[in-house]
Short mmCIF file of N, CA and C in Angstrom, two decimals:
data_model
loop_
_atom_site.label_atom_id
_atom_site.label_comp_id
_atom_site.label_asym_id
_atom_site.label_seq_id
_atom_site.Cartn_x
_atom_site.Cartn_y
_atom_site.Cartn_z
N UNK I 6 -72.36 -33.23 32.37
CA UNK I 6 -71.48 -33.80 33.89
C UNK I 6 -73.01 -34.67 33.81
N UNK I 7 -74.01 -34.25 33.72
CA UNK I 7 -75.33 -34.88 33.32
C UNK I 7 -75.31 -36.47 32.74
N UNK I 8 -74.47 -36.64 31.35
CA UNK I 8 -73.97 -37.41 30.26
C UNK I 8 -73.65 -38.02 30.84
N UNK I 9 -71.69 -38.13 31.74
CA UNK I 9 -71.24 -38.74 33.22
C UNK I 9 -72.59 -39.66 33.25
N UNK I 10 -72.92 -39.45 34.76
CA UNK I 10 -73.80 -40.42 35.28
C UNK I 10 -74.48 -40.80 34.06
N UNK I 11 -75.60 -40.75 33.54
CA UNK I 11 -75.98 -41.33 32.60
C UNK I 11 -75.26 -42.32 32.13
N UNK I 12 -73.85 -42.28 31.38
CA UNK I 12 -73.49 -43.69 30.66
C UNK I 12 -72.81 -43.79 32.31
N UNK I 13 -73.02 -43.67 33.37
CA UNK I 13 -72.83 -44.80 34.19
C UNK I 13 -73.57 -45.57 34.93
N UNK I 14 -75.32 -44.69 34.73
CA UNK I 14 -75.93 -45.40 35.26
C UNK I 14 -76.21 -46.70 33.82
N UNK I 15 -75.89 -46.83 32.86
CA UNK I 15 -76.50 -46.92 31.81
C UNK I 15 -75.78 -48.48 31.47
N UNK I 16 -74.00 -48.17 31.81
CA UNK I 16 -73.19 -48.95 32.05
C UNK I 16 -73.78 -50.57 33.67
N UNK I 17 -73.90 -49.69 34.23
CA UNK I 17 -74.31 -50.84 35.63
C UNK I 17 -75.49 -51.90 35.22
N UNK I 18 -76.66 -51.11 34.64
CA UNK I 18 -77.95 -51.39 33.86
C UNK I 18 -77.30 -52.57 32.94
N UNK I 19 -76.95 -52.28 32.38
CA UNK I 19 -77.03 -52.90 31.13
C UNK I 19 -75.69 -54.21 31.44
N UNK I 20 -74.26 -54.00 32.93
CA UNK I 20 -74.20 -55.36 33.46
C UNK I 20 -74.57 -55.81 35.05
N UNK I 21 -75.97 -55.11 35.05
CA UNK I 21 -76.93 -56.56 35.67
C UNK I 21 -77.80 -56.95 34.58
N UNK I 22 -78.41 -57.16 33.70
CA UNK I 22 -79.11 -57.30 32.86
C UNK I 22 -78.12 -58.83 32.21
N UNK I 23 -76.95 -58.78 31.70
CA UNK I 23 -76.12 -59.29 31.39
C UNK I 23 -75.71 -60.53 32.62
N UNK I 24 -75.59 -60.26 33.33
CA UNK I 24 -75.91 -61.04 35.04
C UNK I 24 -76.99 -62.16 34.55
N UNK I 25 -77.84 -61.62 35.09
CA UNK I 25 -79.48 -62.02 35.05
C UNK I 25 -79.45 -63.67 33.84
N UNK I 26 -79.03 -62.61 32.73
CA UNK I 26 -79.27 -63.39 31.93
C UNK I 26 -78.63 -64.75 32.55
N UNK I 27 -77.92 -65.03 33.04
CA UNK I 27 -77.15 -66.30 33.08
C UNK I 27 -77.53 -67.16 33.47
N UNK I 28 -78.17 -66.93 34.67
CA UNK I 28 -79.25 -68.37 35.41
C UNK I 28 -80.08 -67.54 35.11
N UNK I 29 -81.57 -69.10 34.47
CA UNK I 29 -83.08 -68.34 33.87
C UNK I 29 -83.52 -69.30 35.28
N UNK I 30 -84.77 -68.55 36.29
CA UNK I 30 -84.22 -68.85 36.95
C UNK I 30 -86.45 -69.89 36.34
N UNK I 31 -86.77 -70.31 36.43
CA UNK I 31 -87.92 -71.36 36.09
C UNK I 31 -89.33 -71.61 36.64
N UNK I 32 -89.24 -71.49 37.22
CA UNK I 32 -90.01 -72.04 39.12
C UNK I 32 -90.15 -71.42 40.79
N UNK I 33 -90.65 -70.91 40.40
CA UNK I 33 -90.38 -70.41 42.53
C UNK I 33 -92.10 -70.39 42.91
N UNK I 34 -91.79 -71.40 43.97
CA UNK I 34 -93.13 -71.01 44.76
C UNK I 34 -93.49 -71.28 46.16
N UNK I 35 -93.44 -70.33 47.32
CA UNK I 35 -93.67 -70.48 48.41
C UNK I 35 -95.22 -70.83 49.35
N UNK I 36 -95.62 -71.96 49.54
CA UNK I 36 -96.18 -71.67 50.82
C UNK I 36 -96.56 -71.92 52.18
N UNK I 37 -97.39 -71.83 52.89
CA UNK I 37 -97.82 -70.85 53.99
C UNK I 37 -97.90 -72.59 54.47
N UNK I 38 -97.36 -72.54 56.20
CA UNK I 38 -97.47 -73.99 56.78
C UNK I 38 -97.99 -72.79 57.35
N UNK I 39 -99.29 -74.67 57.96
CA UNK I 39 -100.58 -74.12 59.02
C UNK I 39 -99.75 -73.00 60.13
N UNK I 40 -101.07 -71.75 60.60
CA UNK I 40 -100.71 -71.37 61.38
C UNK I 40 -100.33 -72.46 62.82
N UNK I 41 -100.86 -72.48 63.37
CA UNK I 41 -100.10 -73.74 64.65
C UNK I 41 -98.99 -74.52 64.76
N UNK I 42 -98.28 -74.35 63.46
CA UNK I 42 -96.88 -75.44 62.98
C UNK I 42 -97.04 -77.01 61.96
N UNK I 43 -96.06 -77.06 61.82
CA UNK I 43 -95.80 -77.98 61.09
C UNK I 43 -96.17 -79.37 61.24
N UNK I 44 -96.91 -79.62 60.75
CA UNK I 44 -96.83 -80.98 61.16
C UNK I 44 -96.30 -82.10 61.17
N UNK I 45 -96.45 -83.05 61.29
CA UNK I 45 -95.03 -84.43 60.69
C UNK I 45 -96.07 -85.10 59.18
N UNK I 46 -97.27 -84.90 59.27
CA UNK I 46 -98.35 -85.66 58.12
C UNK I 46 -98.89 -84.79 57.37
N UNK I 47 -98.89 -83.21 57.63
CA UNK I 47 -98.64 -82.41 56.79
C UNK I 47 -97.87 -82.27 55.03
N UNK I 48 -98.08 -82.75 54.23
CA UNK I 48 -96.77 -83.32 52.72
C UNK I 48 -97.39 -80.84 51.93
N UNK I 49 -95.89 -80.88 51.82
CA UNK I 49 -96.27 -79.86 51.05
C UNK I 49 -95.66 -80.13 50.12
N UNK I 50 -96.46 -80.23 48.26
CA UNK I 50 -96.24 -80.66 47.58
C UNK I 50 -95.98 -78.97 46.61
N UNK I 51 -95.32 -79.56 45.53
CA UNK I 51 -95.16 -78.75 44.62
C UNK I 51 -95.10 -79.23 43.16
N UNK I 52 -96.04 -78.94 42.23
CA UNK I 52 -96.34 -79.64 40.31
C UNK I 52 -95.78 -78.23 40.02
N UNK I 53 -94.70 -79.15 39.44
CA UNK I 53 -93.10 -78.13 38.40
C UNK I 53 -93.82 -78.14 36.63
N UNK I 54 -94.71 -76.75 35.73
CA UNK I 54 -94.99 -77.91 34.58
C UNK I 54 -94.21 -77.90 34.40
N UNK I 55 -93.92 -78.50 32.88
CA UNK I 55 -93.77 -78.43 31.88
C UNK I 55 -92.19 -78.33 31.83
N UNK I 56 -90.30 -78.12 31.78
CA UNK I 56 -89.75 -76.79 31.06
C UNK I 56 -89.94 -77.01 29.22
N UNK I 57 -89.61 -75.68 29.01
CA UNK I 57 -89.33 -75.64 27.43
C UNK I 57 -87.32 -76.04 27.04
N UNK I 58 -87.13 -76.04 27.92
CA UNK I 58 -85.34 -75.79 27.16
C UNK I 58 -85.16 -77.21 27.72
N UNK I 59 -84.03 -78.21 26.95
CA UNK I 59 -82.71 -79.22 28.15
C UNK I 59 -82.12 -78.40 28.23
N UNK I 60 -81.60 -78.44 29.88
CA UNK I 60 -80.41 -78.37 29.84
C UNK I 60 -80.14 -78.90 31.60
N UNK I 61 -79.10 -78.27 32.44
CA UNK I 61 -78.62 -78.75 33.88
C UNK I 61 -79.61 -77.72 34.89
N UNK I 62 -80.81 -77.49 35.65
CA UNK I 62 -81.05 -77.07 37.03
C UNK I 62 -80.83 -76.83 37.36
N UNK I 63 -80.28 -75.85 38.91
CA UNK I 63 -80.56 -76.89 40.14
C UNK I 63 -81.45 -76.33 41.23
N UNK I 64 -82.07 -77.01 41.72
CA UNK I 64 -83.60 -76.85 42.63
C UNK I 64 -82.48 -76.69 43.79
N UNK I 65 -83.94 -75.50 44.72
CA UNK I 65 -83.25 -74.90 46.56
C UNK I 65 -84.39 -75.39 47.20
N UNK I 66 -84.17 -75.85 48.03
CA UNK I 66 -85.35 -75.98 49.32
C UNK I 66 -85.25 -74.32 50.31
N UNK I 67 -86.43 -73.46 50.25
CA UNK I 67 -86.51 -71.95 50.06
C UNK I 67 -87.48 -72.24 51.28
N UNK I 68 -87.43 -71.38 52.17
CA UNK I 68 -88.09 -71.75 54.17
C UNK I 68 -87.97 -70.33 54.46
N UNK I 69 -88.67 -69.85 55.78
CA UNK I 69 -88.87 -69.10 56.25
C UNK I 69 -89.29 -69.11 57.84
N UNK I 70 -89.00 -68.91 59.03
CA UNK I 70 -89.15 -68.60 60.19
C UNK I 70 -88.93 -68.22 60.80
N UNK I 71 -89.32 -67.96 62.02
CA UNK I 71 -89.70 -67.33 62.66
C UNK I 71 -89.23 -66.95 64.02
N UNK I 72 -88.30 -65.80 65.31
CA UNK I 72 -88.13 -66.20 66.52
C UNK I 72 -88.78 -67.43 66.78
N UNK I 73 -89.88 -68.06 66.87
CA UNK I 73 -90.21 -69.64 67.65
C UNK I 73 -89.60 -70.38 67.32
N UNK I 74 -88.53 -70.53 66.28
CA UNK I 74 -88.75 -71.79 66.43
C UNK I 74 -87.89 -72.27 67.24
N UNK I 75 -87.71 -73.30 67.47
CA UNK I 75 -87.30 -73.92 68.60
C UNK I 75 -85.74 -75.11 68.36
N UNK I 76 -85.18 -74.97 67.70
CA UNK I 76 -83.76 -75.48 67.45
C UNK I 76 -82.73 -75.50 66.37
N UNK I 77 -82.11 -75.24 66.31
CA UNK I 77 -81.00 -74.98 65.70
C UNK I 77 -81.08 -75.42 63.90
N UNK I 78 -81.30 -76.92 63.92
CA UNK I 78 -81.57 -77.49 62.26
C UNK I 78 -83.13 -77.60 62.06
N UNK I 79 -83.39 -77.96 60.47
CA UNK I 79 -83.86 -78.41 60.26
C UNK I 79 -84.19 -80.08 59.66
N UNK I 80 -84.53 -80.79 59.15
CA UNK I 80 -84.31 -81.79 59.24
C UNK I 80 -85.64 -81.36 57.74
N UNK I 81 -85.70 -81.32 56.41
CA UNK I 81 -86.81 -82.50 55.55
C UNK I 81 -87.01 -82.86 54.91
N UNK I 82 -87.08 -84.12 54.17
CA UNK I 82 -87.42 -85.01 53.48
C UNK I 82 -88.15 -84.16 52.38
N UNK I 83 -87.77 -84.24 50.70
CA UNK I 83 -87.75 -84.21 49.73
C UNK I 83 -87.95 -84.97 48.33
N UNK I 84 -89.16 -85.37 47.90
CA UNK I 84 -89.12 -87.12 46.95
C UNK I 84 -90.03 -86.33 45.34
N UNK I 85 -89.24 -86.56 44.73
CA UNK I 85 -89.81 -85.19 43.92
C UNK I 85 -90.11 -87.04 42.62
N UNK I 86 -90.58 -86.75 41.65
CA UNK I 86 -91.04 -87.77 40.13
C UNK I 86 -91.05 -86.68 39.25
N UNK I 87 -90.20 -87.58 37.70
CA UNK I 87 -89.33 -86.80 36.91
C UNK I 87 -90.22 -86.90 35.70
N UNK I 88 -91.72 -86.67 35.43
CA UNK I 88 -92.46 -87.00 34.74
C UNK I 88 -91.76 -86.76 33.29
N UNK I 89 -92.04 -87.03 32.19
CA UNK I 89 -93.51 -88.62 31.88
C UNK I 89 -92.59 -89.34 32.29
N UNK I 90 -90.52 -89.76 32.95
CA UNK I 90 -90.41 -90.66 32.80
C UNK I 90 -90.63 -92.04 33.61
N UNK I 91 -91.36 -90.83 34.63
CA UNK I 91 -91.81 -91.58 36.45
C UNK I 91 -90.76 -91.32 37.04
N UNK I 92 -89.33 -91.56 36.86
CA UNK I 92 -87.91 -91.75 37.89
C UNK I 92 -88.91 -90.62 38.97
N UNK I 93 -88.01 -91.68 40.43
CA UNK I 93 -88.00 -91.05 41.42
C UNK I 93 -86.76 -90.62 42.14
N UNK I 94 -87.18 -89.52 43.13
CA UNK I 94 -86.24 -89.25 43.45
C UNK I 94 -85.44 -89.22 44.99
N UNK I 95 -85.20 -88.64 46.26
CA UNK I 95 -85.30 -88.69 47.87
C UNK I 95 -84.16 -88.12 47.93
N UNK I 96 -84.03 -87.32 48.75
CA UNK I 96 -83.65 -86.34 49.41
C UNK I 96 -83.85 -86.19 50.62
N UNK I 97 -82.82 -85.77 51.41
CA UNK I 97 -82.87 -85.90 53.11
C UNK I 97 -81.61 -84.35 53.24
N UNK I 98 -82.78 -83.02 53.72
CA UNK I 98 -81.43 -82.61 53.68
C UNK I 98 -81.52 -81.18 55.13
N UNK I 99 -80.21 -80.72 55.30
CA UNK I 99 -81.01 -81.10 56.65
C UNK I 99 -80.43 -78.92 56.94
N UNK I 100 -81.45 -78.43 57.39
CA UNK I 100 -80.82 -77.44 56.27
C UNK I 100 -80.58 -76.48 57.99
N UNK I 101 -79.28 -75.95 58.65
CA UNK I 101 -78.37 -75.34 59.49
C UNK I 101 -79.58 -73.75 59.35
N UNK I 102 -80.38 -73.19 60.66
CA UNK I 102 -81.27 -71.95 61.13
C UNK I 102 -80.07 -71.55 61.36
N UNK I 103 -79.72 -71.72 62.41
CA UNK I 103 -80.04 -70.28 64.41
C UNK I 103 -77.54 -71.14 64.72
N UNK I 104 -77.34 -70.40 65.23
CA UNK I 104 -75.43 -70.88 65.06
C UNK I 104 -76.17 -71.32 66.91
N UNK I 105 -74.58 -71.75 67.04
CA UNK I 105 -74.61 -72.92 67.84
C UNK I 105 -74.76 -71.47 68.92
N UNK I 106 -74.87 -69.97 69.07
CA UNK I 106 -74.86 -69.03 70.20
C UNK I 106 -76.26 -68.79 70.35
N UNK I 107 -77.19 -68.85 69.23
CA UNK I 107 -79.16 -69.53 69.38
C UNK I 107 -79.01 -67.41 68.60
N UNK I 108 -78.34 -66.97 67.42
CA UNK I 108 -78.61 -66.74 67.00
C UNK I 108 -78.72 -66.61 65.20
N UNK I 109 -80.25 -66.37 64.53
CA UNK I 109 -80.59 -66.61 63.77
C UNK I 109 -80.51 -66.36 62.83
N UNK I 110 -80.12 -67.11 62.21
CA UNK I 110 -78.25 -66.75 60.64
C UNK I 110 -79.61 -66.83 58.73
N UNK I 111 -80.52 -66.45 58.66
CA UNK I 111 -81.33 -66.07 57.91
C UNK I 111 -82.05 -64.46 58.05
N UNK I 112 -81.74 -64.28 56.09
CA UNK I 112 -82.02 -63.07 56.40
C UNK I 112 -83.39 -62.21 56.63
N UNK I 113 -83.77 -61.23 57.16
CA UNK I 113 -85.01 -61.11 57.71
C UNK I 113 -85.46 -60.44 58.60
N UNK I 114 -86.54 -59.62 59.74
CA UNK I 114 -86.67 -58.20 61.39
C UNK I 114 -87.51 -59.16 61.41
N UNK I 115 -88.77 -60.17 61.22
CA UNK I 115 -89.53 -60.38 61.73
C UNK I 115 -90.26 -62.27 62.06
N UNK I 116 -88.85 -62.18 59.78
CA UNK I 116 -89.15 -63.36 59.70
C UNK I 116 -87.77 -63.64 58.63
N UNK I 117 -87.03 -65.26 59.06
CA UNK I 117 -86.42 -65.09 58.11
C UNK I 117 -86.17 -66.46 57.41
N UNK I 118 -85.53 -65.86 56.64
CA UNK I 118 -85.69 -66.70 54.94
C UNK I 118 -84.37 -67.06 54.47
N UNK I 119 -84.44 -68.74 54.17
CA UNK I 119 -83.07 -69.13 53.38
C UNK I 119 -83.34 -69.65 51.89
N UNK I 120 -82.33 -70.23 51.86
CA UNK I 120 -82.35 -71.16 50.72
C UNK I 120 -81.54 -72.21 50.50
N UNK I 121 -82.00 -73.56 50.59
CA UNK I 121 -81.24 -73.79 49.86
C UNK I 121 -80.98 -74.99 48.89
N UNK I 122 -79.27 -74.84 48.14
CA UNK I 122 -79.52 -76.21 47.45
C UNK I 122 -79.69 -77.97 47.54
N UNK I 123 -81.14 -78.44 47.15
CA UNK I 123 -80.56 -80.46 47.31
C UNK I 123 -79.95 -79.99 46.28
N UNK I 124 -80.57 -80.54 44.41
CA UNK I 124 -80.17 -81.65 43.87
C UNK I 124 -79.60 -81.02 42.30
N UNK I 125 -78.94 -81.11 42.05
CA UNK I 125 -78.57 -80.31 40.74
C UNK I 125 -78.96 -81.51 39.23
N UNK I 126 -79.98 -81.25 38.68
CA UNK I 126 -80.40 -82.56 37.64
C UNK I 126 -80.48 -81.99 35.80
N UNK I 127 -80.59 -82.55 35.71
CA UNK I 127 -80.79 -82.81 33.80
C UNK I 127 -82.36 -82.66 32.80
N UNK I 128 -82.39 -81.82 32.16
CA UNK I 128 -83.90 -81.83 32.03
C UNK I 128 -84.14 -81.97 30.54
N UNK I 129 -84.77 -82.53 29.49
CA UNK I 129 -84.91 -82.21 28.74
C UNK I 129 -86.73 -81.74 28.57
N UNK I 130 -86.34 -80.97 27.50
CA UNK I 130 -88.34 -80.53 26.41
C UNK I 130 -89.19 -81.37 26.67
N UNK I 131 -90.37 -80.52 27.83
CA UNK I 131 -91.43 -81.71 28.00
C UNK I 131 -91.09 -82.57 29.49
N UNK I 132 -90.19 -82.09 30.36
CA UNK I 132 -90.50 -82.78 31.28
C UNK I 132 -90.70 -81.64 32.72
N UNK I 133 -91.49 -82.20 33.62
CA UNK I 133 -91.92 -81.41 34.42
C UNK I 133 -92.33 -82.54 36.04
N UNK I 134 -92.14 -82.03 37.19
CA UNK I 134 -91.55 -82.63 38.10
C UNK I 134 -92.12 -82.32 39.25
N UNK I 135 -92.93 -83.38 39.71
CA UNK I 135 -93.59 -83.56 41.20
C UNK I 135 -92.87 -83.57 42.04
N UNK I 136 -93.70 -82.36 43.62
CA UNK I 136 -92.14 -82.62 44.13
C UNK I 136 -92.43 -82.21 45.86
N UNK I 137 -92.59 -83.20 47.23
CA UNK I 137 -93.25 -83.44 48.06
C UNK I 137 -92.21 -82.59 49.15
N UNK I 138 -92.36 -82.29 49.81
CA UNK I 138 -91.72 -81.76 50.91
C UNK I 138 -91.92 -82.39 52.54
N UNK I 139 -91.92 -82.73 53.45
CA UNK I 139 -92.38 -82.95 54.74
C UNK I 139 -91.33 -83.01 56.30
N UNK I 140 -91.03 -82.17 56.46
CA UNK I 140 -89.94 -82.46 57.73
C UNK I 140 -89.50 -84.07 58.91
N UNK I 141 -89.10 -84.19 59.00
CA UNK I 141 -88.09 -85.11 59.85
C UNK I 141 -87.98 -85.00 61.02
N UNK I 142 -88.36 -84.55 61.56
CA UNK I 142 -87.42 -83.62 63.20
C UNK I 142 -88.72 -84.51 63.64
N UNK I 143 -88.33 -84.81 65.14
CA UNK I 143 -88.57 -86.06 66.24
C UNK I 143 -90.37 -85.25 66.69
N UNK I 144 -90.33 -84.74 67.11
CA UNK I 144 -91.71 -83.46 67.32
C UNK I 144 -92.50 -83.41 66.55
N UNK I 145 -93.73 -84.21 66.71
CA UNK I 145 -94.63 -83.75 65.32
C UNK I 145 -95.36 -82.96 64.54
N UNK I 146 -95.28 -81.68 65.80
CA UNK I 146 -95.12 -80.20 65.05
C UNK I 146 -94.13 -79.79 65.27
N UNK I 147 -93.54 -78.67 63.62
CA UNK I 147 -93.31 -78.10 64.27
C UNK I 147 -92.73 -76.54 64.69
N UNK I 148 -93.31 -76.19 65.62
CA UNK I 148 -92.97 -73.99 65.72
C UNK I 148 -92.39 -73.32 65.39
N UNK I 149 -92.45 -72.37 64.71
CA UNK I 149 -91.73 -71.18 64.30
C UNK I 149 -91.19 -70.91 62.30
N UNK I 150 -92.26 -72.36 62.38
CA UNK I 150 -92.32 -72.58 60.27
C UNK I 150 -93.17 -71.95 59.76
N UNK I 151 -92.26 -70.83 59.32
CA UNK I 151 -94.49 -70.54 58.69
C UNK I 151 -94.53 -70.37 56.96
N UNK I 152 -93.42 -71.33 55.99
CA UNK I 152 -93.35 -70.85 55.21
C UNK I 152 -92.13 -72.56 54.23
N UNK I 153 -93.07 -73.09 52.58
CA UNK I 153 -91.92 -73.70 52.44
C UNK I 153 -92.37 -73.48 51.26
N UNK I 154 -90.75 -73.50 50.71
CA UNK I 154 -90.98 -73.66 48.91
C UNK I 154 -90.20 -74.67 48.57
N UNK I 155 -90.12 -73.28 46.48
CA UNK I 155 -88.31 -74.83 46.24
C UNK I 155 -89.29 -73.76 44.82
N UNK I 156 -87.90 -74.11 44.55
CA UNK I 156 -87.00 -73.06 43.18
C UNK I 156 -86.70 -73.50 41.98
N UNK I 157 -86.58 -74.25 40.88
CA UNK I 157 -85.54 -74.58 40.05
C UNK I 157 -85.69 -74.09 38.88
N UNK I 158 -83.97 -73.20 38.51
CA UNK I 158 -82.90 -73.02 38.07
C UNK I 158 -81.89 -73.31 36.55
N UNK I 159 -82.77 -72.82 35.57
CA UNK I 159 -81.30 -73.17 34.95
C UNK I 159 -79.98 -72.83 34.63
N UNK I 160 -79.33 -74.09 34.29
CA UNK I 160 -78.26 -72.99 35.14
C UNK I 160 -77.24 -72.55 33.58
#
């Protein structure tokens, strides 16, 4: 009986390991926003070091809010420069956070987490990224946003 449980656990662990190897998270970083709120002039910057493998990478915005966030969505602008080429790209992403009934849709209890894909990019070995994120809401100071992050995953 004990052998049967061991084999089941071994089989599940092997399956999880194989699934995890299909996508390789290359970079993930989250930065805190000021406790007073995210000001329009506050640019959050990320410097992704050179990748070692060529391939297609997915880029995602990571976001955490608390219960004081006053809107249903948050619009952000993401600007990136790909080095050594120096190519610049810009994206505007509106992220739904609260449904029309006022329910927060993120995962969590007091802080709510979200992940939003915003781009797929082809990178070569040695390519690096400089990414900046700002909010594009009408309000100068955006309360309730606690953290903003970027992740890069090789597909």
